[in-house]
Amino acid sequence: MPFGKNSRFGGWQVSAVWQLQSGFPLNFGDVFTTDSFSPERLGGGGTVERWFNTNAGFVRDVGAAPEGTHKRTFPLRFAQLRSDIVDFWDVSVIKDTFINDTHKIRFQAQFLNALNHASFGNANTNPTSGSFGVVGSDVTWPRRVMSSVKWRF
């Protein structure tokens, strides 16, 4: 801060770290689709109640799936279907106050996930589940604040 190193208003330090990551691909297990299935109809990145289009042509009834062995033709992942992004700001604020030549007080506060952004877990990719397409978890910590005061003498 531009107030001078040894003034009462000087000695501030501010730092920040930004973490931005794309979401992880969603994996589908051994699922069956109808002839009307199209990956383009899946969409992606919707709401936590419906992360992708669950009516894109999946066989939802366990009894309607073919019996016996079968050849897998369904891909494990689709490019447009990913979990939520990670978008965090961690901020630190430090204030040094010089009492005299031998005494200094340091106040420090850290704000982890300072903007309190949520990052959701994976959507359920089991078509026979009642929560198919639903995101059921949050994989982040809420905002955390840590502070300390240190007296150096």
Coordinates of N, CA and C in Angstrom, one line a residue:
M1 N 0.8 -1.2 0.0 CA 0.0 0.0 0.0 C 0.9 1.2 0.0
P2 N 0.5 2.3 -0.6 CA 1.4 3.5 -0.8 C 1.4 4.4 0.3
F3 N 1.4 4.0 1.6 CA 1.4 4.9 2.7 C 2.8 4.9 3.4
G4 N 3.8 4.2 3.0 CA 5.1 4.3 3.6 C 5.3 3.1 4.5
K5 N 6.5 2.6 4.5 CA 6.9 1.4 5.2 C 6.6 1.5 6.7
N6 N 7.0 2.6 7.3 CA 7.0 2.7 8.8 C 5.9 3.5 9.4
S7 N 5.0 4.0 8.5 CA 3.9 4.8 9.0 C 2.8 3.9 9.6
R8 N 1.9 4.4 10.4 CA 0.9 3.6 11.0 C -0.1 3.0 10.0
F9 N -0.2 3.6 8.8 CA -1.1 3.1 7.8 C -0.4 2.2 6.8
G10 N 0.9 2.1 6.8 CA 1.7 1.3 5.9 C 1.9 -0.1 6.4
G11 N 2.6 -0.8 5.6 CA 3.0 -2.2 6.0 C 2.0 -3.3 5.6
W12 N 1.0 -2.9 4.8 CA 0.0 -3.9 4.3 C 0.6 -4.8 3.2
Q13 N 0.2 -6.0 3.2 CA 0.5 -7.0 2.1 C -0.7 -7.7 1.8
V14 N -1.0 -7.8 0.5 CA -2.2 -8.6 0.1 C -1.7 -9.5 -1.0
S15 N -2.2 -10.8 -0.9 CA -1.8 -11.7 -2.0 C -3.1 -12.6 -2.2
A16 N -3.1 -13.1 -3.4 CA -4.2 -14.0 -3.8 C -3.8 -15.1 -4.8
V17 N -4.4 -16.2 -4.7 CA -4.2 -17.4 -5.5 C -5.5 -17.7 -6.1
W18 N -5.6 -17.9 -7.5 CA -6.8 -18.3 -8.2 C -6.6 -19.7 -8.7
Q19 N -7.5 -20.5 -8.4 CA -7.5 -21.9 -8.9 C -8.7 -22.1 -9.9
L20 N -8.4 -22.4 -11.1 CA -9.4 -22.6 -12.1 C -9.1 -23.9 -12.8
Q21 N -10.0 -24.9 -12.8 CA -9.9 -26.2 -13.4 C -11.2 -26.6 -14.1
S22 N -11.0 -27.2 -15.2 CA -12.2 -27.7 -15.9 C -12.7 -28.9 -15.1
G23 N -14.0 -29.3 -15.3 CA -14.5 -30.4 -14.6 C -14.0 -31.7 -15.1
F24 N -14.2 -32.8 -14.3 CA -13.7 -34.1 -14.7 C -14.8 -34.8 -15.6
P25 N -14.4 -35.6 -16.6 CA -15.4 -36.3 -17.5 C -16.3 -37.2 -16.6
L26 N -17.5 -37.3 -17.0 CA -18.4 -38.2 -16.3 C -18.3 -39.5 -17.0
N27 N -18.2 -40.6 -16.2 CA -18.1 -41.9 -16.7 C -19.5 -42.6 -16.6
F28 N -19.8 -43.3 -17.7 CA -21.0 -44.1 -17.8 C -20.6 -45.5 -17.7
G29 N -21.4 -46.3 -16.9 CA -21.1 -47.7 -16.8 C -21.7 -48.5 -18.0
D30 N -22.1 -49.7 -17.7 CA -22.7 -50.5 -18.8 C -24.2 -50.1 -18.9
V31 N -24.5 -49.2 -19.8 CA -25.9 -48.7 -20.0 C -26.4 -49.1 -21.3
F32 N -27.7 -49.1 -21.5 CA -28.4 -49.4 -22.7 C -29.1 -48.2 -23.2
T33 N -29.2 -48.0 -24.5 CA -29.9 -46.9 -25.1 C -30.9 -47.4 -26.1
T34 N -31.8 -46.5 -26.4 CA -32.8 -46.9 -27.5 C -32.2 -46.4 -28.8
D35 N -32.9 -46.7 -29.9 CA -32.5 -46.3 -31.2 C -32.5 -44.8 -31.4
S36 N -33.3 -44.1 -30.6 CA -33.4 -42.7 -30.7 C -32.3 -41.9 -29.9
F37 N -31.4 -42.7 -29.3 CA -30.3 -42.0 -28.5 C -29.4 -41.2 -29.4
S38 N -29.0 -40.0 -29.0 CA -28.1 -39.2 -29.7 C -27.2 -38.4 -28.7
P39 N -25.9 -38.5 -28.8 CA -25.1 -37.8 -27.8 C -25.3 -36.2 -27.8
E40 N -25.7 -35.7 -29.0 CA -26.0 -34.3 -29.1 C -27.1 -33.8 -28.2
R41 N -28.0 -34.8 -27.9 CA -29.2 -34.4 -27.1 C -28.9 -34.4 -25.6
L42 N -27.7 -34.9 -25.2 CA -27.4 -34.9 -23.8 C -27.2 -33.5 -23.2
G43 N -26.7 -32.6 -24.0 CA -26.4 -31.3 -23.4 C -25.3 -31.4 -22.4
G44 N -25.3 -30.6 -21.3 CA -24.3 -30.7 -20.3 C -24.2 -29.4 -19.5
G45 N -23.9 -29.6 -18.2 CA -23.7 -28.4 -17.4 C -25.0 -27.7 -17.0
G46 N -26.1 -28.5 -16.8 CA -27.4 -27.9 -16.5 C -27.4 -27.5 -15.0
T47 N -28.5 -27.9 -14.3 CA -28.7 -27.6 -12.9 C -28.3 -28.8 -12.1
V48 N -28.2 -28.7 -10.8 CA -27.9 -29.8 -10.0 C -29.0 -30.8 -9.9
E49 N -30.2 -30.4 -10.2 CA -31.3 -31.3 -10.3 C -31.4 -32.1 -11.6
R50 N -30.7 -31.6 -12.6 CA -30.7 -32.2 -14.0 C -29.5 -31.7 -14.7
W51 N -28.3 -32.4 -14.5 CA -27.1 -32.0 -15.0 C -27.0 -32.2 -16.5
F52 N -27.7 -33.2 -17.0 CA -27.8 -33.4 -18.5 C -29.1 -33.9 -18.8
N53 N -29.4 -34.0 -20.1 CA -30.8 -34.5 -20.5 C -30.9 -36.0 -20.3
T54 N -31.7 -36.3 -19.3 CA -31.9 -37.7 -19.0 C -32.9 -38.4 -19.9
N55 N -33.5 -37.6 -20.8 CA -34.5 -38.2 -21.8 C -33.8 -38.3 -23.2
A56 N -32.6 -38.5 -23.2 CA -31.8 -38.5 -24.5 C -31.9 -39.9 -25.2
G57 N -32.6 -40.8 -24.6 CA -32.7 -42.1 -25.2 C -32.1 -43.3 -24.4
F58 N -32.0 -43.1 -23.1 CA -31.5 -44.2 -22.2 C -32.6 -45.1 -21.9
V59 N -32.2 -46.4 -21.7 CA -33.2 -47.4 -21.2 C -33.2 -47.3 -19.7
R60 N -34.3 -46.8 -19.2 CA -34.3 -46.6 -17.7 C -34.9 -47.7 -16.9
D61 N -35.6 -48.7 -17.6 CA -36.2 -49.8 -16.9 C -35.2 -51.0 -16.9
V62 N -34.9 -51.5 -15.7 CA -34.0 -52.6 -15.6 C -34.5 -53.8 -16.4
G63 N -35.8 -54.1 -16.4 CA -36.4 -55.2 -17.0 C -36.4 -55.1 -18.6
A64 N -36.2 -53.9 -19.1 CA -36.2 -53.7 -20.5 C -34.8 -53.9 -21.2
A65 N -33.8 -54.1 -20.3 CA -32.5 -54.2 -20.9 C -32.3 -55.6 -21.5
P66 N -31.5 -55.8 -22.5 CA -31.4 -57.2 -23.1 C -30.7 -58.1 -22.1
E67 N -31.1 -59.4 -22.2 CA -30.6 -60.4 -21.4 C -29.3 -61.0 -21.9
G68 N -28.5 -61.6 -21.1 CA -27.3 -62.3 -21.5 C -26.2 -61.4 -21.9
T69 N -25.2 -61.9 -22.6 CA -24.1 -61.1 -22.9 C -24.4 -60.2 -24.1
H70 N -23.7 -59.2 -24.2 CA -23.9 -58.2 -25.3 C -22.5 -57.5 -25.6
K71 N -22.4 -57.0 -26.8 CA -21.3 -56.2 -27.2 C -21.5 -54.7 -26.8
R72 N -20.5 -54.2 -26.2 CA -20.6 -52.8 -25.7 C -20.4 -51.9 -26.9
T73 N -21.3 -51.0 -27.2 CA -21.2 -50.0 -28.3 C -21.3 -48.6 -27.7
F74 N -21.5 -48.5 -26.5 CA -21.7 -47.2 -25.8 C -20.4 -46.7 -25.3
P75 N -20.0 -45.4 -25.6 CA -18.7 -44.9 -25.1 C -18.8 -44.7 -23.5
L76 N -17.6 -44.7 -22.9 CA -17.5 -44.5 -21.5 C -17.8 -43.0 -21.1
R77 N -17.4 -42.1 -22.0 CA -17.4 -40.6 -21.7 C -17.9 -39.9 -23.0
F78 N -18.5 -38.7 -22.8 CA -18.8 -37.8 -23.8 C -18.1 -36.5 -23.5
A79 N -17.6 -35.8 -24.6 CA -16.8 -34.6 -24.4 C -17.5 -33.5 -23.6
Q80 N -18.8 -33.4 -23.9 CA -19.5 -32.2 -23.3 C -20.0 -32.5 -21.9
L81 N -19.9 -33.7 -21.4 CA -20.4 -34.1 -20.1 C -19.3 -34.1 -19.1
R82 N -19.2 -33.1 -18.2 CA -18.2 -33.0 -17.2 C -18.8 -32.6 -15.9
S83 N -18.1 -32.9 -14.8 CA -18.5 -32.4 -13.5 C -18.3 -30.8 -13.5
D84 N -18.7 -30.2 -12.4 CA -18.6 -28.8 -12.3 C -17.1 -28.3 -12.3
I85 N -16.9 -27.1 -12.7 CA -15.5 -26.5 -12.7 C -15.1 -26.2 -11.3
V86 N -13.8 -26.1 -11.0 CA -13.3 -25.6 -9.8 C -12.9 -24.2 -10.0
D87 N -13.4 -23.3 -9.2 CA -13.1 -21.8 -9.3 C -13.0 -21.2 -8.0
F88 N -11.8 -21.1 -7.4 CA -11.5 -20.6 -6.1 C -10.6 -19.5 -6.1
W89 N -10.8 -18.6 -5.1 CA -9.9 -17.5 -4.8 C -9.5 -17.6 -3.4
D90 N -8.2 -17.8 -3.1 CA -7.7 -17.7 -1.7 C -6.9 -16.4 -1.6
V91 N -7.3 -15.7 -0.5 CA -6.7 -14.3 -0.3 C -6.1 -14.3 1.0
S92 N -5.0 -13.6 1.1 CA -4.3 -13.4 2.4 C -4.0 -11.9 2.6
V93 N -4.2 -11.4 3.8 CA -4.0 -10.0 4.1 C -3.0 -10.0 5.3
I94 N -2.0 -9.2 5.2 CA -1.0 -9.1 6.3 C -0.7 -7.6 6.6
K95 N -0.7 -7.3 7.9 CA -0.4 -5.9 8.3 C 0.7 -6.0 9.4
D96 N 1.8 -5.3 9.1 CA 2.9 -5.2 10.0 C 2.9 -3.8 10.6
T97 N 2.9 -3.8 12.0 CA 3.0 -2.6 12.7 C 4.3 -2.6 13.5
F98 N 5.1 -1.6 13.3 CA 6.4 -1.5 14.0 C 6.2 -0.6 15.2
I99 N 6.4 -1.2 16.4 CA 6.2 -0.4 17.7 C 7.5 0.4 17.9
N100 N 8.7 -0.3 17.9 CA 10.0 0.4 17.9 C 11.0 -0.6 17.2
D101 N 12.3 -0.3 17.4 CA 13.3 -1.1 16.7 C 13.2 -2.6 17.1
T102 N 12.8 -2.9 18.2 CA 12.8 -4.4 18.7 C 11.4 -5.0 18.8
H103 N 10.4 -4.2 18.6 CA 9.0 -4.8 18.7 C 8.2 -4.6 17.4
K104 N 7.6 -5.6 17.0 CA 6.7 -5.6 15.8 C 5.5 -6.5 16.0
I105 N 4.4 -6.0 15.6 CA 3.1 -6.8 15.7 C 2.7 -7.1 14.3
R106 N 2.4 -8.4 14.0 CA 1.9 -8.8 12.7 C 0.5 -9.3 12.8
F107 N -0.4 -8.8 12.1 CA -1.8 -9.3 12.0 C -1.9 -10.0 10.6
Q108 N -2.4 -11.2 10.6 CA -2.5 -12.0 9.4 C -3.9 -12.6 9.3
A109 N -4.6 -12.5 8.1 CA -5.9 -13.1 7.9 C -5.8 -13.8 6.5
Q110 N -6.3 -15.0 6.5 CA -6.4 -15.8 5.3 C -7.8 -16.2 5.0
F111 N -8.3 -16.0 3.8 CA -9.6 -16.3 3.4 C -9.5 -17.4 2.3
L112 N -9.8 -18.6 2.7 CA -9.7 -19.7 1.8 C -11.1 -19.9 1.1
N113 N -11.2 -20.0 -0.2 CA -12.4 -20.0 -1.0 C -13.1 -18.7 -0.6
A114 N -12.4 -17.5 -0.8 CA -12.9 -16.2 -0.3 C -14.2 -15.8 -0.9
L115 N -14.5 -16.2 -2.1 CA -15.8 -15.8 -2.7 C -16.9 -16.9 -2.5
N116 N -16.5 -17.9 -1.7 CA -17.5 -19.0 -1.3 C -18.2 -19.6 -2.5
H117 N -17.4 -19.9 -3.6 CA -17.9 -20.6 -4.7 C -18.1 -22.1 -4.4
A118 N -19.2 -22.7 -4.8 CA -19.4 -24.1 -4.7 C -18.9 -24.8 -5.9
S119 N -18.4 -26.0 -5.7 CA -18.0 -26.9 -6.8 C -18.7 -28.2 -6.6
F120 N -19.6 -28.6 -7.5 CA -20.4 -29.8 -7.3 C -19.7 -31.0 -7.8
G121 N -20.0 -32.1 -7.2 CA -19.5 -33.4 -7.5 C -20.1 -34.0 -8.8
N122 N -19.9 -35.2 -9.1 CA -20.3 -35.9 -10.3 C -21.8 -36.1 -10.2
A123 N -22.5 -36.0 -11.4 CA -23.9 -36.4 -11.5 C -24.0 -37.9 -11.6
N124 N -25.1 -38.4 -11.1 CA -25.4 -39.8 -11.2 C -25.6 -40.3 -12.6
T125 N -24.8 -41.2 -13.1 CA -24.9 -41.7 -14.5 C -25.5 -43.1 -14.6
N126 N -26.2 -43.5 -13.6 CA -26.9 -44.8 -13.7 C -28.3 -44.6 -14.1
P127 N -28.7 -45.0 -15.3 CA -30.1 -44.7 -15.8 C -31.2 -45.4 -15.0
T128 N -30.9 -46.5 -14.3 CA -31.9 -47.2 -13.5 C -32.1 -46.6 -12.1
S129 N -31.3 -45.6 -11.8 CA -31.4 -45.0 -10.5 C -32.4 -43.9 -10.5
G130 N -33.1 -43.7 -9.4 CA -34.1 -42.7 -9.2 C -33.5 -41.3 -9.3
S131 N -32.2 -41.2 -9.0 CA -31.5 -39.9 -9.0 C -30.6 -39.7 -10.3
F132 N -31.0 -40.4 -11.4 CA -30.2 -40.3 -12.6 C -30.1 -38.9 -13.1
G133 N -28.9 -38.4 -13.4 CA -28.7 -37.0 -13.8 C -28.6 -36.0 -12.7
V134 N -28.8 -36.4 -11.5 CA -28.8 -35.5 -10.3 C -27.4 -35.4 -9.7
V135 N -26.9 -34.2 -9.4 CA -25.7 -34.0 -8.6 C -26.0 -34.1 -7.2
G136 N -25.4 -35.0 -6.4 CA -25.8 -35.2 -5.1 C -24.8 -34.8 -4.0
S137 N -23.7 -34.1 -4.5 CA -22.7 -33.7 -3.5 C -22.0 -32.4 -3.9
D138 N -21.4 -31.8 -2.9 CA -20.6 -30.6 -3.1 C -19.2 -31.0 -2.6
V139 N -18.2 -30.8 -3.5 CA -16.9 -31.3 -3.2 C -15.9 -30.2 -2.7
T140 N -16.5 -29.1 -2.3 CA -15.6 -28.0 -1.8 C -15.9 -27.7 -0.3
W141 N -15.0 -27.0 0.2 CA -15.1 -26.5 1.6 C -15.9 -25.1 1.4
P142 N -16.7 -24.8 2.4 CA -17.2 -23.4 2.4 C -16.1 -22.4 2.7
R143 N -16.3 -21.2 2.6 CA -15.3 -20.2 2.9 C -14.8 -20.4 4.3
R144 N -13.5 -20.4 4.5 CA -12.8 -20.5 5.8 C -11.9 -19.3 6.0
V145 N -12.0 -18.8 7.2 CA -11.2 -17.6 7.6 C -10.3 -18.0 8.7
M146 N -9.0 -17.7 8.6 CA -8.1 -18.0 9.6 C -7.3 -16.7 9.9
S147 N -7.2 -16.4 11.2 CA -6.5 -15.1 11.5 C -5.5 -15.4 12.7
S148 N -4.5 -14.5 12.7 CA -3.5 -14.7 13.8 C -2.9 -13.3 14.1
V149 N -2.4 -13.2 15.3 CA -1.6 -12.0 15.7 C -0.3 -12.5 16.3
K150 N 0.8 -11.9 15.8 CA 2.1 -12.3 16.3 C 2.9 -11.1 16.8
W151 N 3.4 -11.2 17.9 CA 4.2 -10.1 18.5 C 5.7 -10.5 18.5
R152 N 6.5 -9.8 17.8 CA 7.9 -10.2 17.7 C 8.7 -9.2 18.6
F153 N 9.5 -9.7 19.5 CA 10.3 -8.9 20.4 C 11.6 -9.5 20.6

